[in-house]
Structure formats: C-alpha cells, structure tokens
Coordinates of C-alpha atoms in Angstrom, one line a residue:
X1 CA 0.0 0.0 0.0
X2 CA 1.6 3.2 -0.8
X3 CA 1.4 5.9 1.6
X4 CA 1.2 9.9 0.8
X5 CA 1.7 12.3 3.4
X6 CA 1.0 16.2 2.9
X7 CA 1.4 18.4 6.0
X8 CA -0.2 21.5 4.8
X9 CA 0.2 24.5 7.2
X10 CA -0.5 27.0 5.3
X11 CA -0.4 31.1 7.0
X12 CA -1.6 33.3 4.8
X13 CA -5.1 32.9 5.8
X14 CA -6.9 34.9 3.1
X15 CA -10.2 33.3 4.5
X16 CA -12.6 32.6 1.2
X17 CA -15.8 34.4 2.0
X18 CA -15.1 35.2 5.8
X19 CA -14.3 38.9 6.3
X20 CA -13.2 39.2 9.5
X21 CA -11.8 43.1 9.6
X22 CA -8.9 41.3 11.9
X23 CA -5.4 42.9 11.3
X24 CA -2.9 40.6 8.8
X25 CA -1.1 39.6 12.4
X26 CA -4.5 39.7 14.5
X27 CA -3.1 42.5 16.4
X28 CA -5.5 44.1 19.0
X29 CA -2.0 45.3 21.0
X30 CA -2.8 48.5 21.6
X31 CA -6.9 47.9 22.0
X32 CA -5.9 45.9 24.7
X33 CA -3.3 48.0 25.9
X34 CA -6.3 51.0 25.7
X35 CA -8.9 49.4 27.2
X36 CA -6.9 47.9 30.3
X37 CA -5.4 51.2 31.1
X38 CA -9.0 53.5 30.5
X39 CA -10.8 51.0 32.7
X40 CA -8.2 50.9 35.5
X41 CA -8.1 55.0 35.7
X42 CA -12.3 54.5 35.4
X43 CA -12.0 51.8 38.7
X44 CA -10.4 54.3 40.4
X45 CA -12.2 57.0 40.3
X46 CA -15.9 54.9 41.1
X47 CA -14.4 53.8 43.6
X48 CA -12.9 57.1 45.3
X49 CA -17.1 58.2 44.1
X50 CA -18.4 55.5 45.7
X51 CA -16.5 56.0 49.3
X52 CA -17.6 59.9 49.1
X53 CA -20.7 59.9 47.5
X54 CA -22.2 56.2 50.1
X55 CA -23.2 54.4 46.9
X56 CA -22.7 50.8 47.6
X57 CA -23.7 50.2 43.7
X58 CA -21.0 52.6 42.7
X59 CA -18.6 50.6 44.7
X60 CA -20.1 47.1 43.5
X61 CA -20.0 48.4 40.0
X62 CA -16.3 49.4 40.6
X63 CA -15.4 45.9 41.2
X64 CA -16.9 44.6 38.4
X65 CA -14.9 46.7 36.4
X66 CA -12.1 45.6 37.6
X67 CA -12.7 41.7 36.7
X68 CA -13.1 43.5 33.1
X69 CA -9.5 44.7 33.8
X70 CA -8.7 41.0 34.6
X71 CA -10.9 39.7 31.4
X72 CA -8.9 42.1 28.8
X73 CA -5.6 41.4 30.7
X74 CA -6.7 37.2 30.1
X75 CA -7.6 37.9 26.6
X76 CA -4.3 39.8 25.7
X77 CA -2.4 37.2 27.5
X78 CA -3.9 34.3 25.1
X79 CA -3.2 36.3 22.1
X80 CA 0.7 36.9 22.9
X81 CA 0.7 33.2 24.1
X82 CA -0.9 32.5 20.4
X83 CA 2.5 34.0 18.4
X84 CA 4.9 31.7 20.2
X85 CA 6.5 30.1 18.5
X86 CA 5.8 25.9 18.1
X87 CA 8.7 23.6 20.6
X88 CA 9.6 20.3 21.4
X89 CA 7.1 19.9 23.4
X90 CA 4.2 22.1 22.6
X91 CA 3.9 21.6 18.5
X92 CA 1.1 23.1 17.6
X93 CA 2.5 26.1 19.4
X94 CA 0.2 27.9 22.1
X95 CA -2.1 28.9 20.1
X96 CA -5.2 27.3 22.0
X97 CA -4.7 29.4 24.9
X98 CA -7.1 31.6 22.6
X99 CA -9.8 28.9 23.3
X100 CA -9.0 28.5 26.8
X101 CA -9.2 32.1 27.3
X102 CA -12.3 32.5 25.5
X103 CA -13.9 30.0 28.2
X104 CA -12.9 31.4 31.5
X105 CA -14.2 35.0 29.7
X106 CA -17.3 33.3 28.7
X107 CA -17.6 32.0 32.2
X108 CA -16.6 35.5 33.7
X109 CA -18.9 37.1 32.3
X110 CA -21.7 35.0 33.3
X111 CA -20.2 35.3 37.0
X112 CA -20.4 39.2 36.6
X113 CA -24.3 38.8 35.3
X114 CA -24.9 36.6 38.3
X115 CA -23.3 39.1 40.9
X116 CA -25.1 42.1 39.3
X117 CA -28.6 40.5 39.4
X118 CA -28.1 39.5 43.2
X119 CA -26.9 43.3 44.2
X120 CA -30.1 43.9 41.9
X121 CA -32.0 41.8 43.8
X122 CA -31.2 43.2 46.8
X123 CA -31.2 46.8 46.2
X124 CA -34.9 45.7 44.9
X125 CA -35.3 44.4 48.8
X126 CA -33.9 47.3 50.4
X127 CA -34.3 50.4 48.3
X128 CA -31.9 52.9 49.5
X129 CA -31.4 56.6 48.6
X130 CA -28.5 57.6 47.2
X131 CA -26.4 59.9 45.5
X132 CA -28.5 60.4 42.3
X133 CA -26.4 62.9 40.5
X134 CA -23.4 61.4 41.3
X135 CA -24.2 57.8 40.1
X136 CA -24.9 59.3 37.1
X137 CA -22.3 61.3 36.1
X138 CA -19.9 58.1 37.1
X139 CA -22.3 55.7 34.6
X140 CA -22.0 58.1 32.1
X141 CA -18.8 58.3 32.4
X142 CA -18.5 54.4 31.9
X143 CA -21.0 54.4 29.1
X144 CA -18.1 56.6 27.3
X145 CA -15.0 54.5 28.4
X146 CA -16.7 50.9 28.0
X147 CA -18.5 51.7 25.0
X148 CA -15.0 53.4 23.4
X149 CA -13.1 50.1 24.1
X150 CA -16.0 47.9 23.0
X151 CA -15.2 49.7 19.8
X152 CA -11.9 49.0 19.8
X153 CA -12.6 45.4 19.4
X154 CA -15.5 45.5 16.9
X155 CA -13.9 44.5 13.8
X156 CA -12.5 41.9 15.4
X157 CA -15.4 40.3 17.1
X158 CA -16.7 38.7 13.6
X159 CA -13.8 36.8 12.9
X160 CA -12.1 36.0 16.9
X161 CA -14.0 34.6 19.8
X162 CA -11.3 35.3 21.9
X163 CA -11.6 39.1 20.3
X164 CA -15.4 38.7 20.9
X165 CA -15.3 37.7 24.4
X166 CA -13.7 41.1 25.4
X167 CA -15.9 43.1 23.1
X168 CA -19.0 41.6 24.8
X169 CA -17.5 42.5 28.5
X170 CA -17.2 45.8 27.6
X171 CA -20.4 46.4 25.7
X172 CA -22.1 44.6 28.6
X173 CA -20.7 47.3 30.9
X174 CA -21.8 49.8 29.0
X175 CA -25.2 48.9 28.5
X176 CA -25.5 48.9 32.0
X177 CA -24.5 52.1 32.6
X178 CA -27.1 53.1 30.3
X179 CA -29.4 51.7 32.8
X180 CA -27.6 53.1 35.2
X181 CA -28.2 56.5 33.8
X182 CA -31.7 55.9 32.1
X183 CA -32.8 54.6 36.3
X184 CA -31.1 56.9 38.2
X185 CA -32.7 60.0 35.9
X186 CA -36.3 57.9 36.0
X187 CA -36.0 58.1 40.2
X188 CA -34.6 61.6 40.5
X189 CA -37.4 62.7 38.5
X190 CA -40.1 60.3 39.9
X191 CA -38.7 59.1 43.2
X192 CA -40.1 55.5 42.3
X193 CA -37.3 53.8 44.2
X194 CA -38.5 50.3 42.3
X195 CA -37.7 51.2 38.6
X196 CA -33.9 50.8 39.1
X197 CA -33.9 47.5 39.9
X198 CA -36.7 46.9 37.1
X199 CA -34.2 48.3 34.5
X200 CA -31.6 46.2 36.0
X201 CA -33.0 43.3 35.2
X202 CA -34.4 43.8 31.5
X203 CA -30.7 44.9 30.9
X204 CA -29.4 41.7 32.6
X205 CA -32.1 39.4 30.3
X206 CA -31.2 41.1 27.2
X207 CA -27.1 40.6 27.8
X208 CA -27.5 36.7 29.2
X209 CA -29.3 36.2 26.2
X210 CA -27.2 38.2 23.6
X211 CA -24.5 36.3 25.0
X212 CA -25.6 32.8 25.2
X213 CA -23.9 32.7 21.5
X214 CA -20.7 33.1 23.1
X215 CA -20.2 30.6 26.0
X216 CA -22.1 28.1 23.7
X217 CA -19.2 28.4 20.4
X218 CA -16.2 28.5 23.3
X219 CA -17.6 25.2 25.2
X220 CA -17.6 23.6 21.8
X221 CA -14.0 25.0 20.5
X222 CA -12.8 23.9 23.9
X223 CA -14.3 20.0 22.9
X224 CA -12.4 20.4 19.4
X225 CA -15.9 20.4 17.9
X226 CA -15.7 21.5 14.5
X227 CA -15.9 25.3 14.5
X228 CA -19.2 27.1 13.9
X229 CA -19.1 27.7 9.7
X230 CA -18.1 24.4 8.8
X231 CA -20.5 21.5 7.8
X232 CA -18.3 18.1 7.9
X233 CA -20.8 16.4 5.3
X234 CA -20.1 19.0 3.0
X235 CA -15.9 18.8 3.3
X236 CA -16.6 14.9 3.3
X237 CA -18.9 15.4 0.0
X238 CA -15.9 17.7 -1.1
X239 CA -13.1 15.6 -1.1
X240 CA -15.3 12.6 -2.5
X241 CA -15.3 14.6 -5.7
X242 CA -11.9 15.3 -6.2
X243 CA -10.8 13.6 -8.9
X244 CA -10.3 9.9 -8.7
X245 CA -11.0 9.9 -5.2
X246 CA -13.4 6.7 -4.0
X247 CA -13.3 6.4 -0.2
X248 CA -12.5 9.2 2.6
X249 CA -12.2 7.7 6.2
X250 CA -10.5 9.1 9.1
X251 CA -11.6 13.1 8.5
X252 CA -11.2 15.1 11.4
X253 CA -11.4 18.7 11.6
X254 CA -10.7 21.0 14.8
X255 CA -10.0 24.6 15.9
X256 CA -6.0 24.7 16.4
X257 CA -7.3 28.4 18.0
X258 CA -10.3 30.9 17.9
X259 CA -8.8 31.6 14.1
X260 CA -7.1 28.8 12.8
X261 CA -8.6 25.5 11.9
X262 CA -6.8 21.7 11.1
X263 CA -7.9 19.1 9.1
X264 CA -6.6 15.3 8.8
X265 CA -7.7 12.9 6.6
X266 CA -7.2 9.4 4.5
X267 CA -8.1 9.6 0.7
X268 CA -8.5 6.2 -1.3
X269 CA -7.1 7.2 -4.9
X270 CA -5.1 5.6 -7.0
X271 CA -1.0 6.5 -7.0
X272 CA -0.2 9.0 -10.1
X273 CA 2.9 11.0 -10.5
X274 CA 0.5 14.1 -10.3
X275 CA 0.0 13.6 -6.6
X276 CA 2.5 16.8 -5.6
X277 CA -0.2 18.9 -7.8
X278 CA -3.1 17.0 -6.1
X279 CA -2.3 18.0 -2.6
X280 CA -1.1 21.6 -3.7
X281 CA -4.8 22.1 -5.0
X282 CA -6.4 20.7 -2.4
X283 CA -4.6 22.5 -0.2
X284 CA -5.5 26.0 -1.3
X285 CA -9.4 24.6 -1.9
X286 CA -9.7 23.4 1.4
X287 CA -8.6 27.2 2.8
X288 CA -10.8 29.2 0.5
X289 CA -14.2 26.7 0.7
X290 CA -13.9 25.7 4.2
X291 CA -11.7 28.7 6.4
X292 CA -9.4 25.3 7.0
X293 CA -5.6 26.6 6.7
X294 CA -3.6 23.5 8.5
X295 CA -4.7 19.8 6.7
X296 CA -2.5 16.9 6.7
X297 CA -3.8 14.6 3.9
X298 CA -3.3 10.5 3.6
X299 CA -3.2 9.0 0.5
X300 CA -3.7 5.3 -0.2
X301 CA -3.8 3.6 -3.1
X302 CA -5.6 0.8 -2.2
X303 CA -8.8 -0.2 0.2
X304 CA -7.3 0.3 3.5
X305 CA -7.5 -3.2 6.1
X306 CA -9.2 -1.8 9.1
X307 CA -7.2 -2.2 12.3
X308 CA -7.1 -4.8 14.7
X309 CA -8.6 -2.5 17.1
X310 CA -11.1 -0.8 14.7
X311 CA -10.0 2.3 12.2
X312 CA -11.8 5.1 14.3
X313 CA -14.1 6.9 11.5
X314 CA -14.0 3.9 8.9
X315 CA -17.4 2.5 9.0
X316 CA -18.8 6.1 9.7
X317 CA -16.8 7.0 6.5
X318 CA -17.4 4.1 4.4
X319 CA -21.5 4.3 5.1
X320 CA -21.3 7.4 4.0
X321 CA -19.7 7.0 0.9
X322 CA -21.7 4.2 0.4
X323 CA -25.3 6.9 1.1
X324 CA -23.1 8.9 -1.6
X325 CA -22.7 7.1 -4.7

C-alpha cells in the first residue's frame, strides 16, 4: 500500500468568504493595551465616588470593572501566548490558549451577570437613597469609556472569539451604565425607588441572552468540535469529488485556535505522478471553501485493512460514501 503524506500549514489565511476586519497579524495590542489602562483609571475613580458619595452600587460596579480589567488582561495574554512560536514539546505552538481564554471570559462574564442581578435583587429588597447625580455622572462616564473600548474590538469580534469575548465585556458594561443613567434620571425625577432594579434586570435578560452565543461556540471549540461555519458532510462530500478519489475515512477537523482551523484525513485514490499537484490544490481549496488553513492529507492507493482495534471513522466514513454514490 503506498502511503502519501501532505502536511499542509499553510499562514496566509486569506479566508474565502469570511471577512473578519482582523489585522494581517491579529493584532488588538494597543486595543488591549487602551482598554486595560481607561478601565483601571475608570475603577479608580468609582471607587474614590463610591466612598464619598455612600453608593454601595458605585462601589459594586467598581469591582466589576475591575474583573473586566482581569478579562482584557486574560484575553491579551492568550493572544501573545498564540504567536509563540511551536517547541519540542508544545507543537502546535500555544495557540489554543485563545480557546481557553475565550472560556474562563465566557464564564466570567456569566459570574459578573450573576453578581449584578443578586446586588439587583437586593437593592430591589432594600431600596436605599442615594447619590442620584453622582451615580450618574460616574455611569456616564463608563457608558463613554466601556463603550469606546468595545469599539476597539469591533472588527474583530466577527472573525475572533477570543476578540469577541472582550468586546462583549465591555459592551455589557456599558449597557448597564445606560441603565444606570436611564434609572437613576427615572428616580430623581419620579422618586419610584422600584424602577432601578426593574431596568436592571431587563438589561441583565437582554445581555444573558445576547451572550448565550458566546459561552455556547467556546464550550464547543474547547471540545475540538468543528468550528461554527463548517459543515463536515459537505468537506466529506468535497473531497469525494476530487478527482479519482473513492473512499475518505478518518476526517477530522478542529480549531487549532479561535482563528485557525486543522484538518486530517485518508483519501482512497489511486497512485499517479500528479500527486505533488493534487495535494497543492487541495490545499489551497480546502482554505478558500472551508476557512481550514492546516490539513495533513493521507493517500492510499488501495482499500485500507481496518485495524485490529477498529479504524476510528471507517465504518462512519465508508457508510457514508456508500449513502453517496
């Protein structure tokens, strides 16, 4: 049986059909380094706010903006951990810290919604008056820096989840210093101590929802379930009709990171001296059809003999060429 090997990793990641608005390098550098340093100077002063003006929710709100602080500063990490360079020992490199990143932000930020709704709850309980003016000024002040560094991240978010998970934080944050503002106006004016809370928790609903999306995509990218975008019975159908081609077993594809997907497969086709040009053209199909950059391709000239211990994905693979043809 003759054996062909193609390791195929390509980089240039001219993604067919996917416009991500992602830098060449996937730099967000200086939106991190932007959005770390507004939010700190932002923590500190709610916090100095909250001491002087009594607000406990100025204070509460000040510490979830610094686990923002910590989100951003988890997100960066992942991307600078994601440009090392492959080793011995880690040879895919360390690019799935983007994934693992992704996941804890994911997580956070269902943590933040969860601490939010029970200070919500609470201040629902036990209305208290408070500095009106000042809570306002200090959420509108956070409406401007959260919803400037959301920005920041916006053309990202399409294409990165990692990218995306620090765009939601901060557009979370500033939606709910819209309430923020939107409540604390509604009681200054009214002195209905209730609709605060009320606003709170629409705002909450609408975000746990909005973001559902997100912890959703990163439990499955942290499974190496095949990314969101890519249909496996259509690559399957795919390489089936490349030419000469008659059985595909083994296919696996996975997300090396929250931008870069691998593929590995067999391909039953008889041996020609063409196969160089084969791989080279499947290669760049595979990248501008599927998003799928890194594919390491088989080729066997014969039926393969299923191992002792069972091929993993050859009955699945041969039933469905068999649905196929």
């Amino acid at each position: 049986m003759a054996h062909h090997h193609n390791h195929s990793h390509d980089h240039n990641h001219s993604h067919g059909g996917h416009t991500h608005g992602i830098p060449a390098d996937g730099n967000f550098g200086k939106a991190f380094g932007w959005g770390i340093g507004l939010n700190l100077i932002f923590v500190a002063a709610e916090a100095a706010s909250g001491f002087w003006g009594n607000s406990a929710a100025l204070l509460s709100d000040a510490g979830h903006n610094l686990s923002d602080v910590l989100s951003l500063a988890l997100a960066w990490g992942a991307a600078l951990l994601a440009k090392r360079q492959a080793s011995a020992r880690y040879t895919y490199g360390y690019k799935s810290a983007t994934i693992q990143a992704a996941l804890v932000n994911a997580a956070l930020l269902y943590a933040a919604l969860g601490f939010i709704l029970w200070e919500t709850i609470d201040h629902l309980r036990h209305p208290e008056p408070v500095n009106g003016k000042l809570v306002m000024l200090m959420a509108g002040a956070g409406i401007v820096v959260n919803g400037f560094t959301a920005w920041l991240f916006s053309s990202g978010q399409k294409g990165d989840v990692n990218v995306r998970g620090a765009y939601l934080h901060m557009l979370t944050d500033a939606l709910v210093s819209v309430g923020v503002v939107v409540g604390g106006a509604l009681v200054y004016f009214t002195n209905w101590l209730w609709l605060d809370p009320v606003i709170s928790f629409l705002i909450l609903g609408i975000i746990a929802y909005g973001s559902w999306g997100l912890l959703r995509e990163t439990v499955q990218l942290s499974l190496q379930a095949v990314p969101d975008g890519i249909e496996l019975p259509e690559v399957r159908q795919f390489l089936l009709d490349q030419p000469g081609v008659t059985q595909v077993h083994d296919l696996h594809v996975w997300p090396l990171s929250t931008q870069e997907t691998a593929l590995t497969v067999h391909l039953v086709r008889p041996a020609t001296s063409e196969d160089n040009q084969f791989l080279n053209h499947l290669q760049v199909e595979m990248r501008d059809h599927f998003n799928i950059g890194h594919i390491t391709v088989q080729l066997e000239d014969t039926t393969p003999v299923p191992h002792e211990d069972g091929c993993h994905g050859c009955e699945a693979a041969q039933q469905s060429v068999a649905a196929a043809s």
